[in-house]
PDB file of C-alpha atoms in Angstrom:
ATOM      1  CA  GLY A   1     -69.121  25.186-100.774  1.00  0.00           C
ATOM      2  CA  ALA A   2     -72.509  23.556-100.885  1.00  0.00           C
ATOM      3  CA  GLY A   3     -74.403  26.262 -99.051  1.00  0.00           C
ATOM      4  CA  VAL A   4     -74.343  29.862 -97.921  1.00  0.00           C
ATOM      5  CA  SER A   5     -71.760  30.639 -95.275  1.00  0.00           C
ATOM      6  CA  GLN A   6     -71.570  33.602 -92.948  1.00  0.00           C
ATOM      7  CA  SER A   7     -68.905  34.830 -90.589  1.00  0.00           C
ATOM      8  CA  PRO A   8     -68.518  35.381 -87.776  1.00  0.00           C
ATOM      9  CA  SER A   9     -71.268  33.240 -86.278  1.00  0.00           C
ATOM     10  CA  ASN A  10     -71.325  35.430 -83.189  1.00  0.00           C
ATOM     11  CA  LYS A  11     -70.060  38.938 -82.627  1.00  0.00           C
ATOM     12  CA  VAL A  12     -70.083  40.909 -79.405  1.00  0.00           C
ATOM     13  CA  THR A  13     -69.071  44.537 -79.724  1.00  0.00           C
ATOM     14  CA  GLU A  14     -69.153  47.681 -77.683  1.00  0.00           C
ATOM     15  CA  LYS A  15     -71.539  50.478 -78.496  1.00  0.00           C
ATOM     16  CA  GLY A  16     -69.935  52.904 -80.929  1.00  0.00           C
ATOM     17  CA  LYS A  17     -67.633  50.393 -82.594  1.00  0.00           C
ATOM     18  CA  ASP A  18     -67.852  49.413 -86.258  1.00  0.00           C
ATOM     19  CA  VAL A  19     -68.524  45.821 -87.311  1.00  0.00           C
ATOM     20  CA  GLU A  20     -68.241  43.911 -90.573  1.00  0.00           C
ATOM     21  CA  LEU A  21     -70.312  40.839 -91.342  1.00  0.00           C
ATOM     22  CA  ARG A  22     -69.433  38.573 -94.223  1.00  0.00           C
ATOM     23  CA  CYS A  23     -71.538  36.398 -96.526  1.00  0.00           C
ATOM     24  CA  ASP A  24     -70.296  33.811 -99.024  1.00  0.00           C
ATOM     25  CA  PRO A  25     -73.203  32.885-101.321  1.00  0.00           C
ATOM     26  CA  ILE A  26     -73.737  29.674-103.246  1.00  0.00           C
ATOM     27  CA  SER A  27     -71.419  29.618-106.224  1.00  0.00           C
ATOM     28  CA  GLY A  28     -73.148  30.830-109.373  1.00  0.00           C
ATOM     29  CA  HIS A  29     -76.082  32.458-107.605  1.00  0.00           C
ATOM     30  CA  THR A  30     -76.619  35.925-109.012  1.00  0.00           C
ATOM     31  CA  ALA A  31     -78.685  37.525-106.267  1.00  0.00           C
ATOM     32  CA  LEU A  32     -77.898  38.108-102.612  1.00  0.00           C
ATOM     33  CA  TYR A  33     -80.057  39.496 -99.823  1.00  0.00           C
ATOM     34  CA  TRP A  34     -79.311  40.714 -96.316  1.00  0.00           C
ATOM     35  CA  TYR A  35     -82.007  40.503 -93.642  1.00  0.00           C
ATOM     36  CA  ARG A  36     -82.126  41.298 -89.958  1.00  0.00           C
ATOM     37  CA  GLN A  37     -84.158  39.352 -87.414  1.00  0.00           C
ATOM     38  CA  SER A  38     -84.622  40.539 -83.869  1.00  0.00           C
ATOM     39  CA  LEU A  39     -85.588  38.047 -81.167  1.00  0.00           C
ATOM     40  CA  GLY A  40     -89.054  36.678 -81.810  1.00  0.00           C
ATOM     41  CA  GLN A  41     -89.608  38.940 -84.805  1.00  0.00           C
ATOM     42  CA  GLY A  42     -89.964  38.430 -88.552  1.00  0.00           C
ATOM     43  CA  LEU A  43     -87.377  39.009 -91.239  1.00  0.00           C
ATOM     44  CA  GLU A  44     -86.521  42.645 -91.901  1.00  0.00           C
ATOM     45  CA  PHE A  45     -85.225  43.209 -95.429  1.00  0.00           C
ATOM     46  CA  LEU A  46     -82.062  45.317 -95.542  1.00  0.00           C
ATOM     47  CA  ILE A  47     -80.469  45.233 -98.992  1.00  0.00           C
ATOM     48  CA  TYR A  48     -80.574  43.235-102.235  1.00  0.00           C
ATOM     49  CA  PHE A  49     -77.896  42.728-104.880  1.00  0.00           C
ATOM     50  CA  GLN A  50     -78.803  41.363-108.315  1.00  0.00           C
ATOM     51  CA  GLY A  51     -75.976  40.765-110.764  1.00  0.00           C
ATOM     52  CA  ASN A  52     -74.343  43.997-111.853  1.00  0.00           C
ATOM     53  CA  SER A  53     -77.398  46.146-111.186  1.00  0.00           C
ATOM     54  CA  ALA A  54     -77.399  48.887-108.585  1.00  0.00           C
ATOM     55  CA  PRO A  55     -78.358  47.362-105.217  1.00  0.00           C
ATOM     56  CA  ASP A  56     -81.777  47.913-103.698  1.00  0.00           C
ATOM     57  CA  LYS A  57     -80.888  49.671-100.444  1.00  0.00           C
ATOM     58  CA  SER A  58     -84.451  50.551 -99.513  1.00  0.00           C
ATOM     59  CA  GLY A  59     -84.395  48.489 -96.317  1.00  0.00           C
ATOM     60  CA  LEU A  60     -81.280  49.906 -94.705  1.00  0.00           C
ATOM     61  CA  PRO A  61     -82.445  51.484 -91.424  1.00  0.00           C
ATOM     62  CA  SER A  62     -79.903  54.325 -91.320  1.00  0.00           C
ATOM     63  CA  ASP A  63     -76.790  55.651 -93.005  1.00  0.00           C
ATOM     64  CA  ARG A  64     -74.724  53.751 -90.446  1.00  0.00           C
ATOM     65  CA  PHE A  65     -75.492  50.634 -92.474  1.00  0.00           C
ATOM     66  CA  SER A  66     -73.809  49.867 -95.788  1.00  0.00           C
ATOM     67  CA  ALA A  67     -73.063  46.802 -97.849  1.00  0.00           C
ATOM     68  CA  GLU A  68     -71.008  45.872-100.831  1.00  0.00           C
ATOM     69  CA  ARG A  69     -70.647  42.857-103.020  1.00  0.00           C
ATOM     70  CA  THR A  70     -67.294  42.313-104.648  1.00  0.00           C
ATOM     71  CA  GLY A  71     -66.930  40.483-107.926  1.00  0.00           C
ATOM     72  CA  GLY A  72     -70.549  39.424-107.850  1.00  0.00           C
ATOM     73  CA  SER A  73     -69.828  36.973-105.052  1.00  0.00           C
ATOM     74  CA  VAL A  74     -68.840  37.715-101.445  1.00  0.00           C
ATOM     75  CA  SER A  75     -70.760  40.432 -99.652  1.00  0.00           C
ATOM     76  CA  THR A  76     -69.890  42.474 -96.586  1.00  0.00           C
ATOM     77  CA  LEU A  77     -72.426  44.293 -94.419  1.00  0.00           C
ATOM     78  CA  THR A  78     -70.870  47.098 -92.390  1.00  0.00           C
ATOM     79  CA  ILE A  79     -72.482  48.758 -89.405  1.00  0.00           C
ATOM     80  CA  GLN A  80     -70.752  51.903 -88.208  1.00  0.00           C
ATOM     81  CA  ARG A  81     -71.019  53.331 -84.685  1.00  0.00           C
ATOM     82  CA  THR A  82     -73.100  50.392 -83.490  1.00  0.00           C
ATOM     83  CA  GLN A  83     -76.044  50.975 -81.179  1.00  0.00           C
ATOM     84  CA  GLN A  84     -77.739  48.561 -78.785  1.00  0.00           C
ATOM     85  CA  GLU A  85     -80.799  48.428 -81.046  1.00  0.00           C
ATOM     86  CA  ASP A  86     -78.580  46.941 -83.771  1.00  0.00           C
ATOM     87  CA  SER A  87     -78.416  43.721 -81.732  1.00  0.00           C
ATOM     88  CA  ALA A  88     -80.042  41.007 -83.834  1.00  0.00           C
ATOM     89  CA  VAL A  89     -79.309  38.045 -86.054  1.00  0.00           C
ATOM     90  CA  TYR A  90     -78.150  39.146 -89.494  1.00  0.00           C
ATOM     91  CA  LEU A  91     -79.075  36.653 -92.197  1.00  0.00           C
ATOM     92  CA  CYS A  92     -77.762  36.436 -95.716  1.00  0.00           C
ATOM     93  CA  ALA A  93     -79.664  34.633 -98.461  1.00  0.00           C
ATOM     94  CA  SER A  94     -78.427  33.559-101.861  1.00  0.00           C
ATOM     95  CA  GLU A  95     -80.870  33.384-104.753  1.00  0.00           C
ATOM     96  CA  GLY A  96     -80.522  31.508-107.998  1.00  0.00           C
ATOM     97  CA  GLY A  97     -82.149  28.120-107.747  1.00  0.00           C
ATOM     98  CA  LEU A  98     -84.496  26.547-110.265  1.00  0.00           C
ATOM     99  CA  ALA A  99     -87.435  28.696-109.186  1.00  0.00           C
ATOM    100  CA  PRO A 100     -87.375  32.487-109.660  1.00  0.00           C
ATOM    101  CA  TYR A 101     -86.698  34.120-106.281  1.00  0.00           C
ATOM    102  CA  GLU A 102     -85.775  30.776-104.684  1.00  0.00           C
ATOM    103  CA  GLN A 103     -83.542  31.689-101.741  1.00  0.00           C
ATOM    104  CA  TYR A 104     -81.262  29.752 -99.480  1.00  0.00           C
ATOM    105  CA  PHE A 105     -80.206  31.168 -96.148  1.00  0.00           C
ATOM    106  CA  GLY A 106     -76.913  31.139 -94.348  1.00  0.00           C
ATOM    107  CA  PRO A 107     -76.696  30.290 -90.636  1.00  0.00           C
ATOM    108  CA  GLY A 108     -76.645  33.957 -89.660  1.00  0.00           C
ATOM    109  CA  THR A 109     -74.431  36.170 -87.533  1.00  0.00           C
ATOM    110  CA  ARG A 110     -75.694  36.938 -84.036  1.00  0.00           C
ATOM    111  CA  LEU A 111     -74.640  40.487 -83.214  1.00  0.00           C
ATOM    112  CA  THR A 112     -74.732  41.717 -79.631  1.00  0.00           C
ATOM    113  CA  VAL A 113     -73.957  45.347 -78.899  1.00  0.00           C
ATOM    114  CA  THR A 114     -73.135  45.999 -75.260  1.00  0.00           C
TER     115      THR A 114
ATOM    116  CA  GLN B   1    -101.805  46.926 -96.017  1.00  0.00           C
ATOM    117  CA  LYS B   2     -98.797  44.648 -95.678  1.00  0.00           C
ATOM    118  CA  GLU B   3     -97.582  43.058 -98.879  1.00  0.00           C
ATOM    119  CA  VAL B   4     -97.640  39.544 -97.417  1.00  0.00           C
ATOM    120  CA  GLU B   5     -99.867  38.799 -94.445  1.00  0.00           C
ATOM    121  CA  GLN B   6     -99.915  35.843 -92.095  1.00  0.00           C
ATOM    122  CA  ASN B   7    -101.622  35.193 -88.789  1.00  0.00           C
ATOM    123  CA  SER B   8     -98.854  35.178 -86.166  1.00  0.00           C
ATOM    124  CA  GLY B   9    -100.473  32.360 -84.178  1.00  0.00           C
ATOM    125  CA  PRO B  10     -99.641  30.291 -82.343  1.00  0.00           C
ATOM    126  CA  LEU B  11    -101.620  27.641 -84.163  1.00  0.00           C
ATOM    127  CA  SER B  12    -101.916  24.632 -81.882  1.00  0.00           C
ATOM    128  CA  VAL B  13    -102.844  21.230 -83.312  1.00  0.00           C
ATOM    129  CA  PRO B  14    -102.707  17.730 -81.825  1.00  0.00           C
ATOM    130  CA  GLU B  15    -100.264  15.178 -83.145  1.00  0.00           C
ATOM    131  CA  GLY B  16    -101.648  13.420 -86.214  1.00  0.00           C
ATOM    132  CA  ALA B  17    -103.985  16.253 -87.198  1.00  0.00           C
ATOM    133  CA  ILE B  18    -103.814  18.448 -90.302  1.00  0.00           C
ATOM    134  CA  ALA B  19    -102.243  21.869 -89.763  1.00  0.00           C
ATOM    135  CA  SER B  20    -103.439  24.581 -92.134  1.00  0.00           C
ATOM    136  CA  LEU B  21    -101.309  27.699 -92.546  1.00  0.00           C
ATOM    137  CA  ASN B  22    -102.563  30.631 -94.571  1.00  0.00           C
ATOM    138  CA  CYS B  23    -101.071  33.621 -96.337  1.00  0.00           C
ATOM    139  CA  THR B  24    -102.466  36.473 -98.427  1.00  0.00           C
ATOM    140  CA  TYR B  25    -100.552  38.840-100.670  1.00  0.00           C
ATOM    141  CA  SER B  26    -101.283  42.196-102.247  1.00  0.00           C
ATOM    142  CA  ASP B  27     -99.349  42.265-105.538  1.00  0.00           C
ATOM    143  CA  ARG B  28    -101.370  40.641-108.326  1.00  0.00           C
ATOM    144  CA  GLY B  29     -98.210  40.483-110.440  1.00  0.00           C
ATOM    145  CA  SER B  30     -96.619  37.996-108.053  1.00  0.00           C
ATOM    146  CA  GLN B  31     -95.204  35.006-109.832  1.00  0.00           C
ATOM    147  CA  SER B  32     -93.801  32.552-107.328  1.00  0.00           C
ATOM    148  CA  PHE B  33     -94.703  31.515-103.825  1.00  0.00           C
ATOM    149  CA  PHE B  34     -92.629  29.853-101.146  1.00  0.00           C
ATOM    150  CA  TRP B  35     -92.983  28.335 -97.715  1.00  0.00           C
ATOM    151  CA  TYR B  36     -90.038  28.380 -95.334  1.00  0.00           C
ATOM    152  CA  ARG B  37     -89.781  26.659 -91.961  1.00  0.00           C
ATOM    153  CA  GLN B  38     -87.762  28.265 -89.185  1.00  0.00           C
ATOM    154  CA  TYR B  39     -86.956  26.423 -85.999  1.00  0.00           C
ATOM    155  CA  SER B  40     -86.182  28.528 -82.958  1.00  0.00           C
ATOM    156  CA  GLY B  41     -82.622  29.838 -83.128  1.00  0.00           C
ATOM    157  CA  LYS B  42     -82.100  28.589 -86.672  1.00  0.00           C
ATOM    158  CA  SER B  43     -82.244  30.189 -90.108  1.00  0.00           C
ATOM    159  CA  PRO B  44     -85.215  29.707 -92.463  1.00  0.00           C
ATOM    160  CA  GLU B  45     -85.276  26.536 -94.542  1.00  0.00           C
ATOM    161  CA  LEU B  46     -87.111  26.275 -97.871  1.00  0.00           C
ATOM    162  CA  ILE B  47     -89.712  23.494 -97.802  1.00  0.00           C
ATOM    163  CA  MET B  48     -92.081  24.167-100.726  1.00  0.00           C
ATOM    164  CA  PHE B  49     -92.580  26.427-103.713  1.00  0.00           C
ATOM    165  CA  ILE B  50     -95.503  26.764-106.086  1.00  0.00           C
ATOM    166  CA  TYR B  51     -96.122  28.778-109.250  1.00  0.00           C
ATOM    167  CA  SER B  52     -99.441  27.648-110.653  1.00  0.00           C
ATOM    168  CA  ASN B  53    -102.968  27.691-109.338  1.00  0.00           C
ATOM    169  CA  GLY B  54    -103.981  24.505-107.602  1.00  0.00           C
ATOM    170  CA  ASP B  55    -102.261  22.095-105.292  1.00  0.00           C
ATOM    171  CA  LYS B  56     -98.695  20.833-105.111  1.00  0.00           C
ATOM    172  CA  GLU B  57     -97.920  17.897-102.869  1.00  0.00           C
ATOM    173  CA  ASP B  58     -94.584  16.835-101.416  1.00  0.00           C
ATOM    174  CA  GLY B  59     -94.776  14.102 -98.800  1.00  0.00           C
ATOM    175  CA  ARG B  60     -96.874  15.328 -95.878  1.00  0.00           C
ATOM    176  CA  PHE B  61     -96.869  18.892 -97.223  1.00  0.00           C
ATOM    177  CA  THR B  62     -99.339  20.378 -99.701  1.00  0.00           C
ATOM    178  CA  ALA B  63     -99.091  23.937-100.983  1.00  0.00           C
ATOM    179  CA  GLN B  64    -102.261  25.484-102.402  1.00  0.00           C
ATOM    180  CA  LEU B  65    -102.361  28.599-104.578  1.00  0.00           C
ATOM    181  CA  ASN B  66    -105.339  30.685-105.645  1.00  0.00           C
ATOM    182  CA  LYS B  67    -104.138  33.699-107.626  1.00  0.00           C
ATOM    183  CA  ALA B  68    -107.630  35.095-108.126  1.00  0.00           C
ATOM    184  CA  SER B  69    -108.064  35.325-104.361  1.00  0.00           C
ATOM    185  CA  GLN B  70    -104.370  36.184-103.806  1.00  0.00           C
ATOM    186  CA  TYR B  71    -104.136  33.398-101.306  1.00  0.00           C
ATOM    187  CA  VAL B  72    -101.577  30.671-100.670  1.00  0.00           C
ATOM    188  CA  SER B  73    -101.714  28.006 -98.003  1.00  0.00           C
ATOM    189  CA  LEU B  74     -99.662  25.154 -96.608  1.00  0.00           C
ATOM    190  CA  LEU B  75    -101.243  21.981 -95.302  1.00  0.00           C
ATOM    191  CA  ILE B  76     -99.249  19.609 -93.116  1.00  0.00           C
ATOM    192  CA  ARG B  77    -100.831  16.180 -92.811  1.00  0.00           C
ATOM    193  CA  ASP B  78    -100.179  13.839 -89.870  1.00  0.00           C
ATOM    194  CA  SER B  79     -98.575  16.685 -87.919  1.00  0.00           C
ATOM    195  CA  GLN B  80     -95.689  15.707 -85.686  1.00  0.00           C
ATOM    196  CA  PRO B  81     -94.181  17.521 -82.685  1.00  0.00           C
ATOM    197  CA  SER B  82     -91.066  17.972 -84.843  1.00  0.00           C
ATOM    198  CA  ASP B  83     -93.158  20.181 -87.157  1.00  0.00           C
ATOM    199  CA  SER B  84     -93.395  22.768 -84.368  1.00  0.00           C
ATOM    200  CA  ALA B  85     -91.721  25.845 -85.829  1.00  0.00           C
ATOM    201  CA  THR B  86     -92.495  29.198 -87.418  1.00  0.00           C
ATOM    202  CA  TYR B  87     -93.648  28.975 -91.023  1.00  0.00           C
ATOM    203  CA  LEU B  88     -92.821  31.907 -93.277  1.00  0.00           C
ATOM    204  CA  CYS B  89     -94.716  32.635 -96.461  1.00  0.00           C
ATOM    205  CA  ALA B  90     -92.695  34.424 -99.161  1.00  0.00           C
ATOM    206  CA  VAL B  91     -93.932  35.908-102.419  1.00  0.00           C
ATOM    207  CA  GLY B  92     -91.851  36.795-105.457  1.00  0.00           C
ATOM    208  CA  ASN B  93     -93.344  39.923-106.971  1.00  0.00           C
ATOM    209  CA  THR B  94     -92.091  41.921-109.935  1.00  0.00           C
ATOM    210  CA  ASP B  95     -89.052  43.089-108.005  1.00  0.00           C
ATOM    211  CA  LYS B  96     -87.894  40.803-105.223  1.00  0.00           C
ATOM    212  CA  LEU B  97     -88.959  38.230-102.641  1.00  0.00           C
ATOM    213  CA  ILE B  98     -91.194  39.542 -99.851  1.00  0.00           C
ATOM    214  CA  PHE B  99     -91.625  37.635 -96.588  1.00  0.00           C
ATOM    215  CA  GLY B 100     -94.562  37.522 -94.235  1.00  0.00           C
ATOM    216  CA  THR B 101     -93.947  37.718 -90.508  1.00  0.00           C
ATOM    217  CA  GLY B 102     -94.626  34.004 -90.027  1.00  0.00           C
ATOM    218  CA  THR B 103     -97.085  31.754 -88.221  1.00  0.00           C
ATOM    219  CA  ARG B 104     -95.917  29.834 -85.183  1.00  0.00           C
ATOM    220  CA  LEU B 105     -97.145  26.228 -85.232  1.00  0.00           C
ATOM    221  CA  GLN B 106     -97.263  24.103 -82.100  1.00  0.00           C
ATOM    222  CA  VAL B 107     -97.973  20.374 -82.420  1.00  0.00           C
ATOM    223  CA  PHE B 108     -98.727  18.777 -79.073  1.00  0.00           C
ATOM    224  CA  PRO B 109     -98.509  15.035 -78.329  1.00  0.00           C
TER     225      PRO B 109
END
């Protein structure tokens, strides 16, 4: 596709359940980021994949959060035993434009934990 | 000290005026600088990038970079109400892209 896609667009889950969020980056882009944005707040970096290198997981808030990127393309962010404070918009960004670090964002997944 | 700092605003300007948005960064090794616009409820959208000291113009937008002062700014000429959004500064350092928390711009008619 022409841009970054994310699914689902909205997810409502009960506290304690696991959720999986998916990101399809722009074809050919080598780097992929996950961010979290709470209402009215800035972007919170979660994790960064670059090619075949080990991911930078320094932003993951707890061990309930994990992510993988299969075949250097699609990425899945998994949140185990969700908590109400996990409610936020989860944004994926694909990097690989003409400028170093040039990123393009997907539409996000709005997660609500009840 | 935050790696990328922006005034949260809101910055209020009248329609037709110049809006000036500012950003400072801490890593002198930073190589590339970006401005993103984020409308409420939407994801960030890339509007400008700049690598070299000086000015870069694109339509009503001008990005200004001063590496010696570790300062990057975005000027919006002839501001329109449709420019009302949060503007995020992002800096590519030696490792990855770092975002500021954004400045909320309000353009009133």
